[in-house]
Amino acid sequence: MSIPSLPPPNKRLGQNFLIDPNIVRKIVALAELSSNGHVLEIGPGRGILTEALSRAAGHVTAIEVDPRLHAYLNTKQAELPNVELVCDDALAYPVENLPMGTVVVANLPYYISTPLLFRLLDQRGRFPRMVLMLQDEVADRLVAQPGGSDYGVLSVMAQYAADITKAFRVSAQCFRPRPDVASAVVRLGMKDRTRLSAKEEVTLRALVKAAFAHRRKTLVNSLRDEGYELHPVIETLKRLDIAPTRRAETLSVEEFLQLALALD
Ligand code: SAM
């Protein structure tokens, strides 16, 4: 059998490969892995992080969409004895079948980092921690506080589910090819208990989406434009002591929770 050579990077698939072993070490340290634990890696690429994860954890599931890289990694299986290499789109892969307690560690493909984040957060009962490399701009949105333009649906939904820290920025020089955007590593520690039932969470998500759908408008007008009945919304806001003239970006996560509970 001929050994596939290292395929050239495909920009469309967000292939900016880490080349700095020090960054790999810092990512793995943040993940606090145990020698019998399970890890999910999305986008193993050429395997620099996968090899370190393989040494630090008991089992790694590594999902790579590019069949060329999957074939390349298969030739390195001897160095990755406890890694299950899966060739699939991470957005379609049934992460709900992974063992409870799986830690997610990944240098994400940036072009789908937001839908991937929502998908992982949906299954957060399974994932106690995630250590993720993202665009710096997405990292800022994850940790954003009310009042600024970074604060939006992702901030509210992620902070509702997890305690999030932006751990460190990563220079473009640490990748080949170099990405056009700045990068950062974030750690999400899932909250043991969230306050809403599954049904109330659906209400929260719809509410937050509708509230931010028209960022420049007041909360009430944005919700009205998204099909909410004006009267009950205004009454509820009054009861919660939230001025109807406020805009969505000024509401704290707690205020969104109170509003979702009241409107459910
Ligand atoms: N982990 C490697 C590293 O740190 O060098 C590669 C990271 S690179 C930023 C992102 C990787 O995700 C690429 O290998 C790319 O092919 C893969 N990828 C892109 N889209 C994907 C998808 N939908 N599902 C799974 N992997 C994907």
Short mmCIF file of N, CA and C in Angstrom, two decimals, residues 135-257:
data_model
loop_
_atom_site.label_atom_id
_atom_site.label_comp_id
_atom_site.label_asym_id
_atom_site.label_seq_id
_atom_site.Cartn_x
_atom_site.Cartn_y
_atom_site.Cartn_z
N GLN A 135 -11.67 31.97 16.38
CA GLN A 135 -11.29 33.33 16.00
C GLN A 135 -11.35 34.17 17.27
N ASP A 136 -10.42 35.10 17.42
CA ASP A 136 -10.40 35.98 18.59
C ASP A 136 -11.73 36.70 18.74
N GLU A 137 -12.31 37.07 17.60
CA GLU A 137 -13.57 37.83 17.61
C GLU A 137 -14.71 36.97 18.20
N VAL A 138 -14.71 35.67 17.92
CA VAL A 138 -15.75 34.79 18.48
C VAL A 138 -15.49 34.58 19.98
N ALA A 139 -14.20 34.47 20.35
CA ALA A 139 -13.86 34.35 21.77
C ALA A 139 -14.37 35.58 22.53
N ASP A 140 -14.22 36.76 21.92
CA ASP A 140 -14.70 37.99 22.57
C ASP A 140 -16.22 37.97 22.71
N ARG A 141 -16.91 37.44 21.70
CA ARG A 141 -18.38 37.36 21.80
C ARG A 141 -18.79 36.39 22.91
N LEU A 142 -18.03 35.31 23.06
CA LEU A 142 -18.38 34.32 24.10
C LEU A 142 -18.30 34.90 25.50
N VAL A 143 -17.34 35.78 25.74
CA VAL A 143 -17.16 36.31 27.10
C VAL A 143 -17.73 37.72 27.26
N ALA A 144 -18.38 38.25 26.21
CA ALA A 144 -18.84 39.64 26.24
C ALA A 144 -19.87 39.87 27.35
N GLN A 145 -19.79 41.06 27.95
CA GLN A 145 -20.75 41.48 28.97
C GLN A 145 -21.75 42.44 28.33
N PRO A 146 -22.93 42.62 28.95
CA PRO A 146 -23.93 43.50 28.36
C PRO A 146 -23.37 44.91 28.11
N GLY A 147 -23.90 45.53 27.07
CA GLY A 147 -23.56 46.93 26.83
C GLY A 147 -22.72 47.17 25.59
N GLY A 148 -22.13 46.13 25.05
CA GLY A 148 -21.25 46.35 23.89
C GLY A 148 -21.75 45.62 22.65
N SER A 149 -21.08 45.89 21.55
CA SER A 149 -21.54 45.31 20.28
C SER A 149 -21.17 43.81 20.18
N ASP A 150 -20.23 43.34 21.01
CA ASP A 150 -19.87 41.91 20.98
C ASP A 150 -20.94 41.03 21.63
N TYR A 151 -21.74 41.67 22.49
CA TYR A 151 -22.73 40.93 23.29
C TYR A 151 -23.94 40.59 22.42
N GLY A 152 -24.27 39.30 22.32
CA GLY A 152 -25.39 38.91 21.47
C GLY A 152 -25.89 37.52 21.83
N VAL A 153 -26.55 36.86 20.87
CA VAL A 153 -27.18 35.56 21.12
C VAL A 153 -26.14 34.55 21.64
N LEU A 154 -24.96 34.52 21.00
CA LEU A 154 -23.94 33.54 21.41
C LEU A 154 -23.51 33.80 22.85
N SER A 155 -23.29 35.07 23.21
CA SER A 155 -22.87 35.40 24.58
C SER A 155 -23.90 34.91 25.59
N VAL A 156 -25.16 35.23 25.35
CA VAL A 156 -26.21 34.90 26.34
C VAL A 156 -26.37 33.39 26.45
N MET A 157 -26.47 32.69 25.32
CA MET A 157 -26.73 31.25 25.37
C MET A 157 -25.53 30.49 25.93
N ALA A 158 -24.32 30.92 25.59
CA ALA A 158 -23.12 30.22 26.09
C ALA A 158 -22.92 30.50 27.58
N GLN A 159 -23.14 31.76 28.00
CA GLN A 159 -22.93 32.08 29.42
C GLN A 159 -24.04 31.51 30.30
N TYR A 160 -25.21 31.29 29.71
CA TYR A 160 -26.27 30.60 30.45
C TYR A 160 -25.81 29.17 30.78
N ALA A 161 -25.08 28.54 29.83
CA ALA A 161 -24.73 27.13 29.97
C ALA A 161 -23.38 26.90 30.65
N ALA A 162 -22.47 27.87 30.55
CA ALA A 162 -21.09 27.58 30.96
C ALA A 162 -20.42 28.79 31.60
N ASP A 163 -19.39 28.48 32.41
CA ASP A 163 -18.49 29.53 32.89
C ASP A 163 -17.35 29.58 31.87
N ILE A 164 -17.14 30.75 31.31
CA ILE A 164 -16.23 30.83 30.17
C ILE A 164 -15.06 31.75 30.47
N THR A 165 -13.86 31.28 30.15
CA THR A 165 -12.71 32.18 30.25
C THR A 165 -11.95 32.19 28.93
N LYS A 166 -11.52 33.38 28.58
CA LYS A 166 -10.64 33.49 27.41
C LYS A 166 -9.24 33.29 27.96
N ALA A 167 -8.63 32.17 27.61
CA ALA A 167 -7.37 31.79 28.28
C ALA A 167 -6.17 32.54 27.72
N PHE A 168 -5.99 32.52 26.40
CA PHE A 168 -4.86 33.25 25.79
C PHE A 168 -5.08 33.44 24.30
N ARG A 169 -4.40 34.46 23.77
CA ARG A 169 -4.46 34.70 22.32
C ARG A 169 -3.34 33.91 21.66
N VAL A 170 -3.53 33.59 20.40
CA VAL A 170 -2.51 32.83 19.67
C VAL A 170 -2.16 33.60 18.39
N SER A 171 -0.88 33.87 18.25
CA SER A 171 -0.42 34.64 17.10
C SER A 171 -0.57 33.84 15.81
N ALA A 172 -0.82 34.55 14.70
CA ALA A 172 -0.96 33.90 13.39
C ALA A 172 0.32 33.14 13.02
N GLN A 173 1.44 33.54 13.63
CA GLN A 173 2.72 32.88 13.32
C GLN A 173 2.77 31.42 13.80
N CYS A 174 1.84 31.06 14.67
CA CYS A 174 1.84 29.69 15.22
C CYS A 174 1.16 28.71 14.27
N PHE A 175 0.72 29.17 13.11
CA PHE A 175 0.00 28.31 12.15
C PHE A 175 0.69 28.34 10.77
N ARG A 176 0.46 27.27 10.04
CA ARG A 176 0.81 27.24 8.61
C ARG A 176 -0.36 26.65 7.85
N PRO A 177 -0.88 27.27 6.82
CA PRO A 177 -0.62 28.67 6.49
C PRO A 177 -1.17 29.58 7.59
N ARG A 178 -0.67 30.83 7.58
CA ARG A 178 -1.12 31.77 8.62
C ARG A 178 -2.56 32.20 8.35
N PRO A 179 -3.41 32.18 9.39
CA PRO A 179 -4.80 32.63 9.18
C PRO A 179 -4.86 34.15 9.01
N ASP A 180 -5.94 34.63 8.36
CA ASP A 180 -6.11 36.07 8.16
C ASP A 180 -6.65 36.74 9.41
N VAL A 181 -7.17 35.93 10.34
CA VAL A 181 -7.79 36.52 11.54
C VAL A 181 -6.99 36.10 12.77
N ALA A 182 -7.14 36.89 13.85
CA ALA A 182 -6.47 36.55 15.11
C ALA A 182 -7.20 35.38 15.77
N SER A 183 -6.47 34.63 16.59
CA SER A 183 -7.05 33.44 17.22
C SER A 183 -6.92 33.52 18.74
N ALA A 184 -7.76 32.75 19.43
CA ALA A 184 -7.68 32.70 20.90
C ALA A 184 -8.19 31.35 21.37
N VAL A 185 -7.72 30.96 22.56
CA VAL A 185 -8.19 29.70 23.17
C VAL A 185 -9.13 30.04 24.32
N VAL A 186 -10.28 29.40 24.32
CA VAL A 186 -11.24 29.61 25.41
C VAL A 186 -11.49 28.29 26.13
N ARG A 187 -11.85 28.42 27.40
CA ARG A 187 -12.23 27.24 28.18
C ARG A 187 -13.65 27.44 28.65
N LEU A 188 -14.49 26.46 28.35
CA LEU A 188 -15.88 26.50 28.81
C LEU A 188 -16.07 25.39 29.84
N GLY A 189 -16.37 25.78 31.06
CA GLY A 189 -16.66 24.79 32.11
C GLY A 189 -18.18 24.75 32.25
N MET A 190 -18.78 23.63 31.90
CA MET A 190 -20.25 23.57 31.89
C MET A 190 -20.79 23.69 33.32
N LYS A 191 -21.86 24.44 33.48
CA LYS A 191 -22.48 24.56 34.79
C LYS A 191 -23.15 23.24 35.14
N ASP A 192 -23.00 22.81 36.40
CA ASP A 192 -23.59 21.53 36.82
C ASP A 192 -25.09 21.54 36.65
N ARG A 193 -25.66 22.67 37.04
CA ARG A 193 -27.13 22.77 36.96
C ARG A 193 -27.48 24.06 36.26
N THR A 194 -28.36 23.96 35.28
CA THR A 194 -28.89 25.18 34.70
C THR A 194 -30.32 25.31 35.20
N ARG A 195 -30.83 26.54 35.18
CA ARG A 195 -32.06 26.80 35.93
C ARG A 195 -33.34 26.50 35.16
N LEU A 196 -33.24 26.31 33.86
CA LEU A 196 -34.45 26.15 33.07
C LEU A 196 -34.69 24.71 32.67
N SER A 197 -35.97 24.35 32.50
CA SER A 197 -36.31 23.04 31.95
C SER A 197 -36.03 23.08 30.44
N ALA A 198 -36.08 21.90 29.79
CA ALA A 198 -35.81 21.85 28.35
C ALA A 198 -36.78 22.77 27.59
N LYS A 199 -38.03 22.75 28.04
CA LYS A 199 -39.04 23.58 27.36
C LYS A 199 -38.76 25.07 27.56
N GLU A 200 -38.38 25.43 28.80
CA GLU A 200 -38.08 26.85 29.06
C GLU A 200 -36.84 27.30 28.30
N GLU A 201 -35.93 26.35 28.08
CA GLU A 201 -34.73 26.69 27.33
C GLU A 201 -35.07 27.03 25.87
N VAL A 202 -36.05 26.30 25.33
CA VAL A 202 -36.50 26.59 23.95
C VAL A 202 -37.06 28.02 23.92
N THR A 203 -37.82 28.36 24.96
CA THR A 203 -38.39 29.72 25.05
C THR A 203 -37.26 30.75 25.14
N LEU A 204 -36.24 30.45 25.97
CA LEU A 204 -35.12 31.39 26.13
C LEU A 204 -34.43 31.62 24.79
N ARG A 205 -34.15 30.55 24.07
CA ARG A 205 -33.41 30.67 22.82
C ARG A 205 -34.20 31.52 21.80
N ALA A 206 -35.50 31.22 21.69
CA ALA A 206 -36.33 31.97 20.74
C ALA A 206 -36.40 33.44 21.15
N LEU A 207 -36.51 33.68 22.47
CA LEU A 207 -36.62 35.05 22.97
C LEU A 207 -35.33 35.84 22.67
N VAL A 208 -34.19 35.22 22.96
CA VAL A 208 -32.91 35.92 22.79
C VAL A 208 -32.68 36.20 21.30
N LYS A 209 -33.01 35.22 20.46
CA LYS A 209 -32.87 35.43 19.01
C LYS A 209 -33.73 36.59 18.53
N ALA A 210 -34.98 36.60 19.00
CA ALA A 210 -35.90 37.65 18.57
C ALA A 210 -35.46 39.01 19.12
N ALA A 211 -34.96 39.01 20.36
CA ALA A 211 -34.54 40.27 20.99
C ALA A 211 -33.38 40.91 20.23
N PHE A 212 -32.47 40.07 19.73
CA PHE A 212 -31.29 40.61 19.03
C PHE A 212 -31.50 40.70 17.51
N ALA A 213 -32.69 40.32 17.05
CA ALA A 213 -32.91 40.31 15.58
C ALA A 213 -32.82 41.72 15.00
N HIS A 214 -33.18 42.72 15.81
CA HIS A 214 -33.11 44.11 15.34
C HIS A 214 -32.38 44.90 16.42
N ARG A 215 -31.08 44.81 16.40
CA ARG A 215 -30.26 45.32 17.52
C ARG A 215 -30.48 46.79 17.81
N ARG A 216 -30.79 47.56 16.77
CA ARG A 216 -30.90 49.02 16.97
C ARG A 216 -32.23 49.42 17.57
N LYS A 217 -33.20 48.51 17.50
CA LYS A 217 -34.52 48.86 18.02
C LYS A 217 -34.61 48.57 19.52
N THR A 218 -35.64 49.08 20.15
CA THR A 218 -35.85 48.74 21.56
C THR A 218 -36.24 47.26 21.62
N LEU A 219 -36.07 46.71 22.80
CA LEU A 219 -36.39 45.29 23.02
C LEU A 219 -37.84 45.00 22.59
N VAL A 220 -38.74 45.88 23.03
CA VAL A 220 -40.16 45.68 22.74
C VAL A 220 -40.41 45.69 21.23
N ASN A 221 -39.83 46.64 20.53
CA ASN A 221 -40.07 46.72 19.09
C ASN A 221 -39.45 45.54 18.35
N SER A 222 -38.27 45.11 18.81
CA SER A 222 -37.64 43.95 18.17
C SER A 222 -38.49 42.70 18.36
N LEU A 223 -38.99 42.53 19.59
CA LEU A 223 -39.83 41.35 19.86
C LEU A 223 -41.14 41.43 19.06
N ARG A 224 -41.73 42.62 18.99
CA ARG A 224 -42.98 42.79 18.22
C ARG A 224 -42.72 42.43 16.74
N ASP A 225 -41.59 42.92 16.19
CA ASP A 225 -41.29 42.64 14.78
C ASP A 225 -41.07 41.16 14.54
N GLU A 226 -40.73 40.42 15.59
CA GLU A 226 -40.50 38.98 15.45
C GLU A 226 -41.75 38.18 15.84
N GLY A 227 -42.88 38.85 15.97
CA GLY A 227 -44.15 38.14 16.13
C GLY A 227 -44.65 38.00 17.56
N TYR A 228 -43.96 38.63 18.53
CA TYR A 228 -44.45 38.57 19.92
C TYR A 228 -45.61 39.56 20.08
N GLU A 229 -46.61 39.19 20.89
CA GLU A 229 -47.72 40.11 21.16
C GLU A 229 -47.24 41.19 22.11
N LEU A 230 -47.51 42.43 21.75
CA LEU A 230 -46.97 43.57 22.47
C LEU A 230 -47.44 43.64 23.93
N HIS A 231 -48.75 43.48 24.13
CA HIS A 231 -49.32 43.74 25.45
C HIS A 231 -48.70 42.84 26.54
N PRO A 232 -48.72 41.50 26.36
CA PRO A 232 -48.12 40.66 27.41
C PRO A 232 -46.64 40.92 27.62
N VAL A 233 -45.93 41.28 26.55
CA VAL A 233 -44.49 41.56 26.71
C VAL A 233 -44.30 42.80 27.59
N ILE A 234 -45.06 43.86 27.30
CA ILE A 234 -44.91 45.10 28.08
C ILE A 234 -45.30 44.87 29.54
N GLU A 235 -46.38 44.14 29.76
CA GLU A 235 -46.81 43.85 31.13
C GLU A 235 -45.73 43.08 31.89
N THR A 236 -45.15 42.08 31.22
CA THR A 236 -44.11 41.24 31.87
C THR A 236 -42.87 42.08 32.19
N LEU A 237 -42.48 42.93 31.24
CA LEU A 237 -41.30 43.77 31.48
C LEU A 237 -41.53 44.68 32.68
N LYS A 238 -42.73 45.23 32.75
CA LYS A 238 -43.06 46.12 33.88
C LYS A 238 -42.91 45.36 35.19
N ARG A 239 -43.49 44.15 35.20
CA ARG A 239 -43.46 43.33 36.41
C ARG A 239 -42.02 43.02 36.82
N LEU A 240 -41.15 42.85 35.84
CA LEU A 240 -39.76 42.50 36.13
C LEU A 240 -38.88 43.74 36.33
N ASP A 241 -39.52 44.90 36.23
CA ASP A 241 -38.79 46.16 36.40
C ASP A 241 -37.72 46.35 35.30
N ILE A 242 -38.06 45.92 34.09
CA ILE A 242 -37.15 46.14 32.95
C ILE A 242 -37.82 47.18 32.05
N ALA A 243 -37.16 48.32 31.87
CA ALA A 243 -37.79 49.39 31.07
C ALA A 243 -37.98 48.93 29.62
N PRO A 244 -39.20 49.08 29.07
CA PRO A 244 -39.46 48.60 27.71
C PRO A 244 -38.63 49.33 26.64
N THR A 245 -38.07 50.45 27.01
CA THR A 245 -37.26 51.22 26.04
C THR A 245 -35.82 50.71 25.94
N ARG A 246 -35.46 49.76 26.80
CA ARG A 246 -34.08 49.24 26.73
C ARG A 246 -33.87 48.42 25.48
N ARG A 247 -32.62 48.34 25.05
CA ARG A 247 -32.29 47.48 23.90
C ARG A 247 -31.75 46.14 24.41
N ALA A 248 -31.87 45.13 23.56
CA ALA A 248 -31.49 43.77 23.98
C ALA A 248 -30.08 43.71 24.54
N GLU A 249 -29.17 44.48 23.92
CA GLU A 249 -27.76 44.36 24.34
C GLU A 249 -27.49 44.90 25.75
N THR A 250 -28.53 45.52 26.39
CA THR A 250 -28.31 46.01 27.76
C THR A 250 -28.82 45.01 28.80
N LEU A 251 -29.51 43.95 28.36
CA LEU A 251 -30.07 42.99 29.33
C LEU A 251 -29.01 41.97 29.75
N SER A 252 -28.94 41.71 31.04
CA SER A 252 -28.01 40.69 31.53
C SER A 252 -28.57 39.30 31.22
N VAL A 253 -27.72 38.29 31.34
CA VAL A 253 -28.18 36.90 31.14
C VAL A 253 -29.32 36.61 32.12
N GLU A 254 -29.15 37.07 33.36
CA GLU A 254 -30.16 36.83 34.39
C GLU A 254 -31.50 37.46 33.99
N GLU A 255 -31.46 38.68 33.43
CA GLU A 255 -32.71 39.33 33.02
C GLU A 255 -33.38 38.55 31.87
N PHE A 256 -32.57 38.03 30.94
CA PHE A 256 -33.15 37.20 29.87
C PHE A 256 -33.80 35.94 30.46
N LEU A 257 -33.14 35.36 31.47
CA LEU A 257 -33.70 34.16 32.11
C LEU A 257 -35.05 34.48 32.75
#
